[in-house]
mmCIF file with all atom_site columns, C-alpha atoms in Angstrom:
data_model
loop_
_atom_site.group_PDB
_atom_site.id
_atom_site.type_symbol
_atom_site.label_atom_id
_atom_site.label_alt_id
_atom_site.label_comp_id
_atom_site.label_asym_id
_atom_site.label_entity_id
_atom_site.label_seq_id
_atom_site.pdbx_PDB_ins_code
_atom_site.Cartn_x
_atom_site.Cartn_y
_atom_site.Cartn_z
_atom_site.occupancy
_atom_site.B_iso_or_equiv
_atom_site.pdbx_formal_charge
_atom_site.auth_seq_id
_atom_site.auth_comp_id
_atom_site.auth_asym_id
_atom_site.auth_atom_id
_atom_site.pdbx_PDB_model_num
ATOM 1   C CA . UNK A 1 1   ? 48.678  156.440 101.851 1.00 52.00 ? 507 UNK A CA 1
ATOM 2   C CA . UNK A 1 2   ? 52.033  156.966 100.806 1.00 55.00 ? 508 UNK A CA 1
ATOM 3   C CA . UNK A 1 3   ? 53.511  153.558 99.995  1.00 53.00 ? 509 UNK A CA 1
ATOM 4   C CA . UNK A 1 4   ? 56.022  152.353 102.285 1.00 53.00 ? 510 UNK A CA 1
ATOM 5   C CA . UNK A 1 5   ? 60.185  153.758 101.623 1.00 52.00 ? 511 UNK A CA 1
ATOM 6   C CA . UNK A 1 6   ? 62.281  151.097 100.053 1.00 53.00 ? 512 UNK A CA 1
ATOM 7   C CA . UNK A 1 7   ? 64.515  149.695 101.158 1.00 51.00 ? 513 UNK A CA 1
ATOM 8   C CA . UNK A 1 8   ? 68.251  150.924 101.240 1.00 49.00 ? 514 UNK A CA 1
ATOM 9   C CA . UNK A 1 9   ? 69.675  148.024 98.840  1.00 50.00 ? 515 UNK A CA 1
ATOM 10  C CA . UNK A 1 10  ? 72.719  145.970 101.125 1.00 49.00 ? 516 UNK A CA 1
ATOM 11  C CA . UNK A 1 11  ? 76.184  146.621 100.189 1.00 48.00 ? 517 UNK A CA 1
ATOM 12  C CA . UNK A 1 12  ? 76.539  143.375 99.004  1.00 41.00 ? 518 UNK A CA 1
ATOM 13  C CA . UNK A 1 13  ? 79.654  143.832 97.555  1.00 44.00 ? 519 UNK A CA 1
ATOM 14  C CA . UNK A 1 14  ? 81.505  143.178 101.362 1.00 41.00 ? 520 UNK A CA 1
ATOM 15  C CA . UNK A 1 15  ? 79.897  140.388 101.163 1.00 35.00 ? 521 UNK A CA 1
ATOM 16  C CA . UNK A 1 16  ? 80.360  138.972 98.133  1.00 33.00 ? 522 UNK A CA 1
ATOM 17  C CA . UNK A 1 17  ? 84.314  140.159 99.043  1.00 39.00 ? 523 UNK A CA 1
ATOM 18  C CA . UNK A 1 18  ? 84.211  138.500 101.718 1.00 37.00 ? 524 UNK A CA 1
ATOM 19  C CA . UNK A 1 19  ? 82.655  135.211 100.984 1.00 34.00 ? 525 UNK A CA 1
ATOM 20  C CA . UNK A 1 20  ? 85.221  135.696 97.395  1.00 33.00 ? 526 UNK A CA 1
ATOM 21  C CA . UNK A 1 21  ? 87.909  136.475 99.987  1.00 38.00 ? 527 UNK A CA 1
ATOM 22  C CA . UNK A 1 22  ? 87.284  132.828 101.933 1.00 34.00 ? 528 UNK A CA 1
ATOM 23  C CA . UNK A 1 23  ? 86.814  130.802 98.291  1.00 34.00 ? 529 UNK A CA 1
ATOM 24  C CA . UNK A 1 24  ? 90.027  131.764 97.785  1.00 39.00 ? 530 UNK A CA 1
ATOM 25  C CA . UNK A 1 25  ? 91.739  131.209 100.647 1.00 31.00 ? 531 UNK A CA 1
ATOM 26  C CA . UNK A 1 26  ? 90.530  128.037 100.813 1.00 33.00 ? 532 UNK A CA 1
ATOM 27  C CA . UNK A 1 27  ? 91.350  127.420 97.636  1.00 35.00 ? 533 UNK A CA 1
ATOM 28  C CA . UNK A 1 28  ? 95.012  128.389 98.294  1.00 33.00 ? 534 UNK A CA 1
ATOM 29  C CA . UNK A 1 29  ? 94.972  126.419 101.777 1.00 34.00 ? 535 UNK A CA 1
ATOM 30  C CA . UNK A 1 30  ? 94.484  123.382 99.567  1.00 38.00 ? 536 UNK A CA 1
ATOM 31  C CA . UNK A 1 31  ? 97.030  124.229 97.242  1.00 44.00 ? 537 UNK A CA 1
ATOM 32  C CA . UNK A 1 32  ? 99.635  124.014 100.404 1.00 42.00 ? 538 UNK A CA 1
ATOM 33  C CA . UNK A 1 33  ? 97.596  120.733 102.365 1.00 42.00 ? 539 UNK A CA 1
ATOM 34  C CA . UNK A 1 34  ? 100.483 118.502 101.741 1.00 43.00 ? 540 UNK A CA 1
ATOM 35  C CA . UNK A 1 35  ? 99.376  115.249 100.391 1.00 45.00 ? 541 UNK A CA 1
ATOM 36  C CA . UNK A 1 36  ? 100.199 111.819 102.679 1.00 49.00 ? 542 UNK A CA 1
ATOM 37  C CA . UNK A 1 37  ? 103.615 110.288 101.187 1.00 46.00 ? 543 UNK A CA 1
ATOM 38  C CA . UNK A 1 38  ? 103.467 107.432 99.103  1.00 47.00 ? 544 UNK A CA 1
ATOM 39  C CA . UNK A 1 39  ? 103.423 103.649 100.704 1.00 45.00 ? 545 UNK A CA 1
ATOM 40  C CA . UNK A 1 40  ? 106.683 102.479 100.226 1.00 43.00 ? 546 UNK A CA 1
ATOM 41  C CA . UNK A 1 41  ? 106.542 99.790  98.250  1.00 45.00 ? 547 UNK A CA 1
ATOM 42  C CA . UNK A 1 42  ? 108.983 96.121  99.879  1.00 48.00 ? 548 UNK A CA 1
ATOM 43  C CA . UNK A 1 43  ? 112.464 96.476  98.876  1.00 53.00 ? 549 UNK A CA 1
ATOM 44  C CA . UNK A 1 44  ? 113.587 92.403  98.432  1.00 61.00 ? 550 UNK A CA 1
ATOM 45  C CA . UNK A 1 45  ? 116.695 92.072  99.762  1.00 76.00 ? 551 UNK A CA 1
ATOM 46  C CA . UNK A 1 46  ? 117.627 88.828  96.908  1.00 86.00 ? 552 UNK A CA 1
ATOM 47  C CA . UNK A 1 47  ? 116.538 89.195  93.316  1.00 87.00 ? 553 UNK A CA 1
ATOM 48  C CA . UNK A 1 48  ? 114.767 85.382  93.566  1.00 91.00 ? 554 UNK A CA 1
ATOM 49  C CA . UNK A 1 49  ? 113.406 82.447  96.058  1.00 92.00 ? 555 UNK A CA 1
ATOM 50  C CA . UNK A 1 50  ? 116.482 80.970  94.354  1.00 94.00 ? 556 UNK A CA 1
ATOM 51  C CA . UNK A 1 51  ? 119.215 84.271  95.434  1.00 93.00 ? 557 UNK A CA 1
ATOM 52  C CA . UNK A 1 52  ? 117.338 83.890  99.453  1.00 94.00 ? 558 UNK A CA 1
ATOM 53  C CA . UNK A 1 53  ? 117.509 79.745  99.707  1.00 96.00 ? 559 UNK A CA 1
ATOM 54  C CA . UNK A 1 54  ? 120.414 80.076  98.678  1.00 95.00 ? 560 UNK A CA 1
ATOM 55  C CA . UNK A 1 55  ? 120.662 83.062  101.715 1.00 94.00 ? 561 UNK A CA 1
ATOM 56  C CA . UNK A 1 56  ? 119.311 80.604  103.838 1.00 96.00 ? 562 UNK A CA 1
ATOM 57  C CA . UNK A 1 57  ? 121.924 77.696  103.189 1.00 97.00 ? 563 UNK A CA 1
ATOM 58  C CA . UNK A 1 58  ? 124.871 80.184  103.600 1.00 97.00 ? 564 UNK A CA 1
ATOM 59  C CA . UNK A 1 59  ? 123.524 81.349  106.861 1.00 96.00 ? 565 UNK A CA 1
ATOM 60  C CA . UNK A 1 60  ? 122.649 78.033  107.621 1.00 97.00 ? 566 UNK A CA 1
ATOM 61  C CA . UNK A 1 61  ? 126.600 76.728  106.538 1.00 97.00 ? 567 UNK A CA 1
ATOM 62  C CA . UNK A 1 62  ? 128.148 79.846  108.606 1.00 97.00 ? 568 UNK A CA 1
ATOM 63  C CA . UNK A 1 63  ? 126.184 79.919  112.209 1.00 97.00 ? 569 UNK A CA 1
ATOM 64  C CA . UNK A 1 64  ? 127.109 75.514  111.517 1.00 97.00 ? 570 UNK A CA 1
ATOM 65  C CA . UNK A 1 65  ? 130.495 76.554  111.872 1.00 96.00 ? 571 UNK A CA 1
ATOM 66  C CA . UNK A 1 66  ? 130.272 79.406  114.412 1.00 96.00 ? 572 UNK A CA 1
ATOM 67  C CA . UNK A 1 67  ? 128.376 76.353  116.155 1.00 95.00 ? 573 UNK A CA 1
ATOM 68  C CA . UNK A 1 68  ? 132.136 74.335  116.281 1.00 95.00 ? 574 UNK A CA 1
ATOM 69  C CA . UNK A 1 69  ? 134.431 76.375  116.267 1.00 94.00 ? 575 UNK A CA 1
ATOM 70  C CA . UNK A 1 70  ? 132.620 77.020  120.515 1.00 92.00 ? 576 UNK A CA 1
ATOM 71  C CA . UNK A 1 71  ? 134.556 77.027  123.134 1.00 90.00 ? 577 UNK A CA 1
ATOM 72  C CA . UNK A 1 72  ? 132.125 76.875  126.278 1.00 88.00 ? 578 UNK A CA 1
ATOM 73  C CA . UNK A 1 73  ? 134.274 78.602  129.082 1.00 87.00 ? 579 UNK A CA 1
ATOM 74  C CA . UNK A 1 74  ? 134.836 81.653  126.492 1.00 90.00 ? 580 UNK A CA 1
ATOM 75  C CA . UNK A 1 75  ? 131.117 83.738  126.349 1.00 89.00 ? 581 UNK A CA 1
ATOM 76  C CA . UNK A 1 76  ? 133.117 86.145  123.923 1.00 92.00 ? 582 UNK A CA 1
ATOM 77  C CA . UNK A 1 77  ? 132.440 82.831  121.000 1.00 92.00 ? 583 UNK A CA 1
ATOM 78  C CA . UNK A 1 78  ? 128.614 82.873  121.434 1.00 93.00 ? 584 UNK A CA 1
ATOM 79  C CA . UNK A 1 79  ? 128.347 86.082  119.693 1.00 94.00 ? 585 UNK A CA 1
ATOM 80  C CA . UNK A 1 80  ? 128.909 84.678  115.957 1.00 93.00 ? 586 UNK A CA 1
ATOM 81  C CA . UNK A 1 81  ? 126.318 82.462  116.639 1.00 93.00 ? 587 UNK A CA 1
ATOM 82  C CA . UNK A 1 82  ? 123.810 85.314  118.279 1.00 95.00 ? 588 UNK A CA 1
ATOM 83  C CA . UNK A 1 83  ? 124.753 88.040  115.109 1.00 94.00 ? 589 UNK A CA 1
ATOM 84  C CA . UNK A 1 84  ? 123.166 84.375  112.677 1.00 96.00 ? 590 UNK A CA 1
ATOM 85  C CA . UNK A 1 85  ? 120.084 84.267  115.010 1.00 95.00 ? 591 UNK A CA 1
ATOM 86  C CA . UNK A 1 86  ? 116.783 85.412  116.456 1.00 95.00 ? 592 UNK A CA 1
ATOM 87  C CA . UNK A 1 87  ? 113.858 84.642  117.734 1.00 94.00 ? 593 UNK A CA 1
ATOM 88  C CA . UNK A 1 88  ? 113.060 81.314  119.766 1.00 94.00 ? 594 UNK A CA 1
ATOM 89  C CA . UNK A 1 89  ? 116.094 80.769  118.117 1.00 96.00 ? 595 UNK A CA 1
ATOM 90  C CA . UNK A 1 90  ? 118.710 82.281  119.535 1.00 96.00 ? 596 UNK A CA 1
ATOM 91  C CA . UNK A 1 91  ? 116.552 82.619  123.138 1.00 96.00 ? 597 UNK A CA 1
ATOM 92  C CA . UNK A 1 92  ? 117.105 78.440  122.645 1.00 95.00 ? 598 UNK A CA 1
ATOM 93  C CA . UNK A 1 93  ? 121.055 78.769  121.986 1.00 95.00 ? 599 UNK A CA 1
ATOM 94  C CA . UNK A 1 94  ? 120.999 81.307  125.058 1.00 95.00 ? 600 UNK A CA 1
ATOM 95  C CA . UNK A 1 95  ? 119.626 79.299  127.774 1.00 95.00 ? 601 UNK A CA 1
ATOM 96  C CA . UNK A 1 96  ? 120.661 76.120  126.166 1.00 93.00 ? 602 UNK A CA 1
ATOM 97  C CA . UNK A 1 97  ? 124.325 77.728  126.135 1.00 94.00 ? 603 UNK A CA 1
ATOM 98  C CA . UNK A 1 98  ? 124.560 78.943  130.145 1.00 93.00 ? 604 UNK A CA 1
ATOM 99  C CA . UNK A 1 99  ? 123.345 75.686  131.123 1.00 93.00 ? 605 UNK A CA 1
ATOM 100 C CA . UNK A 1 100 ? 125.187 74.289  129.752 1.00 92.00 ? 606 UNK A CA 1
ATOM 101 C CA . UNK A 1 101 ? 128.104 76.112  131.205 1.00 92.00 ? 607 UNK A CA 1
ATOM 102 C CA . UNK A 1 102 ? 126.833 76.069  134.598 1.00 92.00 ? 608 UNK A CA 1
ATOM 103 C CA . UNK A 1 103 ? 126.827 72.754  134.368 1.00 92.00 ? 609 UNK A CA 1
ATOM 104 C CA . UNK A 1 104 ? 130.934 73.049  133.680 1.00 92.00 ? 610 UNK A CA 1
ATOM 105 C CA . UNK A 1 105 ? 130.748 69.833  130.038 1.00 92.00 ? 611 UNK A CA 1
ATOM 106 C CA . UNK A 1 106 ? 131.821 71.443  126.832 1.00 90.00 ? 612 UNK A CA 1
ATOM 107 C CA . UNK A 1 107 ? 131.492 70.205  123.576 1.00 92.00 ? 613 UNK A CA 1
ATOM 108 C CA . UNK A 1 108 ? 133.540 67.001  121.779 1.00 92.00 ? 614 UNK A CA 1
ATOM 109 C CA . UNK A 1 109 ? 133.185 66.650  118.051 1.00 93.00 ? 615 UNK A CA 1
ATOM 110 C CA . UNK A 1 110 ? 132.105 68.651  115.106 1.00 96.00 ? 616 UNK A CA 1
ATOM 111 C CA . UNK A 1 111 ? 128.177 68.564  113.046 1.00 95.00 ? 617 UNK A CA 1
ATOM 112 C CA . UNK A 1 112 ? 127.698 69.626  110.488 1.00 96.00 ? 618 UNK A CA 1
ATOM 113 C CA . UNK A 1 113 ? 125.463 69.899  108.140 1.00 96.00 ? 619 UNK A CA 1
ATOM 114 C CA . UNK A 1 114 ? 123.897 67.379  105.554 1.00 95.00 ? 620 UNK A CA 1
ATOM 115 C CA . UNK A 1 115 ? 121.131 68.206  103.535 1.00 95.00 ? 621 UNK A CA 1
ATOM 116 C CA . UNK A 1 116 ? 119.746 71.500  102.814 1.00 96.00 ? 622 UNK A CA 1
ATOM 117 C CA . UNK A 1 117 ? 116.037 72.376  100.204 1.00 95.00 ? 623 UNK A CA 1
ATOM 118 C CA . UNK A 1 118 ? 114.572 75.883  100.554 1.00 95.00 ? 624 UNK A CA 1
ATOM 119 C CA . UNK A 1 119 ? 110.927 74.122  100.994 1.00 95.00 ? 625 UNK A CA 1
ATOM 120 C CA . UNK A 1 120 ? 108.689 78.424  100.557 1.00 94.00 ? 626 UNK A CA 1
ATOM 121 C CA . UNK A 1 121 ? 109.465 81.490  99.790  1.00 92.00 ? 627 UNK A CA 1
ATOM 122 C CA . UNK A 1 122 ? 107.201 84.468  98.566  1.00 83.00 ? 628 UNK A CA 1
ATOM 123 C CA . UNK A 1 123 ? 108.514 88.111  97.274  1.00 83.00 ? 629 UNK A CA 1
ATOM 124 C CA . UNK A 1 124 ? 110.211 89.936  99.416  1.00 87.00 ? 630 UNK A CA 1
ATOM 125 C CA . UNK A 1 125 ? 111.428 87.561  100.779 1.00 88.00 ? 631 UNK A CA 1
ATOM 126 C CA . UNK A 1 126 ? 111.352 88.656  103.653 1.00 91.00 ? 632 UNK A CA 1
ATOM 127 C CA . UNK A 1 127 ? 110.817 85.443  106.233 1.00 95.00 ? 633 UNK A CA 1
ATOM 128 C CA . UNK A 1 128 ? 112.103 81.642  103.690 1.00 96.00 ? 634 UNK A CA 1
ATOM 129 C CA . UNK A 1 129 ? 111.398 78.420  105.218 1.00 97.00 ? 635 UNK A CA 1
ATOM 130 C CA . UNK A 1 130 ? 113.667 75.238  104.247 1.00 97.00 ? 636 UNK A CA 1
ATOM 131 C CA . UNK A 1 131 ? 114.660 71.527  106.063 1.00 96.00 ? 637 UNK A CA 1
ATOM 132 C CA . UNK A 1 132 ? 117.936 71.342  106.881 1.00 96.00 ? 638 UNK A CA 1
ATOM 133 C CA . UNK A 1 133 ? 119.711 67.761  108.318 1.00 96.00 ? 639 UNK A CA 1
ATOM 134 C CA . UNK A 1 134 ? 122.338 68.120  110.846 1.00 95.00 ? 640 UNK A CA 1
ATOM 135 C CA . UNK A 1 135 ? 124.727 64.773  110.890 1.00 95.00 ? 641 UNK A CA 1
ATOM 136 C CA . UNK A 1 136 ? 125.525 64.849  114.803 1.00 94.00 ? 642 UNK A CA 1
ATOM 137 C CA . UNK A 1 137 ? 127.010 61.612  114.882 1.00 93.00 ? 643 UNK A CA 1
ATOM 138 C CA . UNK A 1 138 ? 130.093 62.910  115.651 1.00 93.00 ? 644 UNK A CA 1
ATOM 139 C CA . UNK A 1 139 ? 129.895 65.787  118.252 1.00 93.00 ? 645 UNK A CA 1
ATOM 140 C CA . UNK A 1 140 ? 129.384 64.656  122.414 1.00 92.00 ? 646 UNK A CA 1
ATOM 141 C CA . UNK A 1 141 ? 129.112 66.356  125.868 1.00 93.00 ? 647 UNK A CA 1
ATOM 142 C CA . UNK A 1 142 ? 131.019 66.000  128.040 1.00 92.00 ? 648 UNK A CA 1
ATOM 143 C CA . UNK A 1 143 ? 131.605 66.668  131.423 1.00 91.00 ? 649 UNK A CA 1
ATOM 144 C CA . UNK A 1 144 ? 134.917 68.117  133.643 1.00 89.00 ? 650 UNK A CA 1
ATOM 145 C CA . UNK A 1 145 ? 136.635 65.019  133.844 1.00 90.00 ? 651 UNK A CA 1
ATOM 146 C CA . UNK A 1 146 ? 136.569 64.165  129.695 1.00 89.00 ? 652 UNK A CA 1
ATOM 147 C CA . UNK A 1 147 ? 133.113 61.556  130.350 1.00 92.00 ? 653 UNK A CA 1
ATOM 148 C CA . UNK A 1 148 ? 130.051 61.259  127.946 1.00 92.00 ? 654 UNK A CA 1
ATOM 149 C CA . UNK A 1 149 ? 126.643 63.026  129.167 1.00 92.00 ? 655 UNK A CA 1
ATOM 150 C CA . UNK A 1 150 ? 125.201 62.824  125.641 1.00 90.00 ? 656 UNK A CA 1
ATOM 151 C CA . UNK A 1 151 ? 121.594 59.929  125.876 1.00 89.00 ? 657 UNK A CA 1
ATOM 152 C CA . UNK A 1 152 ? 122.960 56.658  123.818 1.00 87.00 ? 658 UNK A CA 1
ATOM 153 C CA . UNK A 1 153 ? 119.916 56.445  121.618 1.00 89.00 ? 659 UNK A CA 1
ATOM 154 C CA . UNK A 1 154 ? 119.877 60.188  120.455 1.00 88.00 ? 660 UNK A CA 1
ATOM 155 C CA . UNK A 1 155 ? 119.814 59.868  116.642 1.00 89.00 ? 661 UNK A CA 1
ATOM 156 C CA . UNK A 1 156 ? 122.566 60.752  114.897 1.00 90.00 ? 662 UNK A CA 1
ATOM 157 C CA . UNK A 1 157 ? 120.867 62.848  112.018 1.00 92.00 ? 663 UNK A CA 1
ATOM 158 C CA . UNK A 1 158 ? 118.434 65.698  113.361 1.00 92.00 ? 664 UNK A CA 1
ATOM 159 C CA . UNK A 1 159 ? 115.797 66.210  110.976 1.00 95.00 ? 665 UNK A CA 1
ATOM 160 C CA . UNK A 1 160 ? 114.995 70.341  111.331 1.00 96.00 ? 666 UNK A CA 1
ATOM 161 C CA . UNK A 1 161 ? 111.990 72.833  109.467 1.00 96.00 ? 667 UNK A CA 1
ATOM 162 C CA . UNK A 1 162 ? 113.946 76.246  109.800 1.00 97.00 ? 668 UNK A CA 1
ATOM 163 C CA . UNK A 1 163 ? 112.644 79.588  109.580 1.00 97.00 ? 669 UNK A CA 1
ATOM 164 C CA . UNK A 1 164 ? 114.673 82.239  108.704 1.00 97.00 ? 670 UNK A CA 1
ATOM 165 C CA . UNK A 1 165 ? 113.873 86.232  108.923 1.00 96.00 ? 671 UNK A CA 1
ATOM 166 C CA . UNK A 1 166 ? 115.428 89.416  106.780 1.00 92.00 ? 672 UNK A CA 1
ATOM 167 C CA . UNK A 1 167 ? 116.926 91.349  108.947 1.00 88.00 ? 673 UNK A CA 1
ATOM 168 C CA . UNK A 1 168 ? 118.908 94.418  107.488 1.00 83.00 ? 674 UNK A CA 1
ATOM 169 C CA . UNK A 1 169 ? 119.096 92.750  104.147 1.00 80.00 ? 675 UNK A CA 1
ATOM 170 C CA . UNK A 1 170 ? 120.105 89.565  105.801 1.00 89.00 ? 676 UNK A CA 1
ATOM 171 C CA . UNK A 1 171 ? 118.758 86.356  106.794 1.00 94.00 ? 677 UNK A CA 1
ATOM 172 C CA . UNK A 1 172 ? 118.999 84.698  110.349 1.00 96.00 ? 678 UNK A CA 1
ATOM 173 C CA . UNK A 1 173 ? 117.568 82.036  111.598 1.00 97.00 ? 679 UNK A CA 1
ATOM 174 C CA . UNK A 1 174 ? 114.759 82.184  114.024 1.00 97.00 ? 680 UNK A CA 1
ATOM 175 C CA . UNK A 1 175 ? 113.458 79.153  114.281 1.00 96.00 ? 681 UNK A CA 1
ATOM 176 C CA . UNK A 1 176 ? 113.524 75.604  113.709 1.00 96.00 ? 682 UNK A CA 1
ATOM 177 C CA . UNK A 1 177 ? 111.523 72.542  115.151 1.00 95.00 ? 683 UNK A CA 1
ATOM 178 C CA . UNK A 1 178 ? 112.510 68.681  114.846 1.00 92.00 ? 684 UNK A CA 1
ATOM 179 C CA . UNK A 1 179 ? 110.605 67.338  111.860 1.00 89.00 ? 685 UNK A CA 1
ATOM 180 C CA . UNK A 1 180 ? 110.583 63.284  112.544 1.00 83.00 ? 686 UNK A CA 1
ATOM 181 C CA . UNK A 1 181 ? 108.718 62.696  108.392 1.00 84.00 ? 687 UNK A CA 1
ATOM 182 C CA . UNK A 1 182 ? 111.576 64.020  107.076 1.00 82.00 ? 688 UNK A CA 1
ATOM 183 C CA . UNK A 1 183 ? 113.825 62.732  104.788 1.00 79.00 ? 689 UNK A CA 1
ATOM 184 C CA . UNK A 1 184 ? 117.044 63.366  105.462 1.00 81.00 ? 690 UNK A CA 1
ATOM 185 C CA . UNK A 1 185 ? 119.608 62.353  103.391 1.00 64.00 ? 691 UNK A CA 1
ATOM 186 C CA . UNK A 1 186 ? 123.922 62.978  102.814 1.00 54.00 ? 692 UNK A CA 1
ATOM 187 C CA . UNK A 1 187 ? 124.580 65.669  100.844 1.00 51.00 ? 693 UNK A CA 1
#
């Protein structure tokens, strides 16, 4: 019996070349794969909590001045308030000022920032909370004939827990809630 003829060897060279080429292509592609961008770390507009509190107080003082300069017959004067606020606070201002105008009422007198105390914030100071006491004892809402429509039992001091939020590197007044338990004192 004649042994079967040996099979001719498979050409390994083309197979090996194809495998090496594939591996080379994969390693080349792996080298070109973009690395994910690093997660941006928040940058703070303020170097410390004290700076954030000072900025919040300045924002509220500027808001208070803009409020005292309001002319209800001139809605353009409202924009200064809206530039310093956002969220619930701005929405409440827009609603209240619109109602005052619609009812032909005016503001008389000035309110005063009586007390400001930063309460909490944390890096990167995108949110700041403060106790703000507003003296409204000399502010009156009057009708077209100049008669007061302000409630007689309105307290003269308005204690507020105010939340500021950072927008474009500046703080905006975002929310204010009455804080009946706060002890307001004059500065």
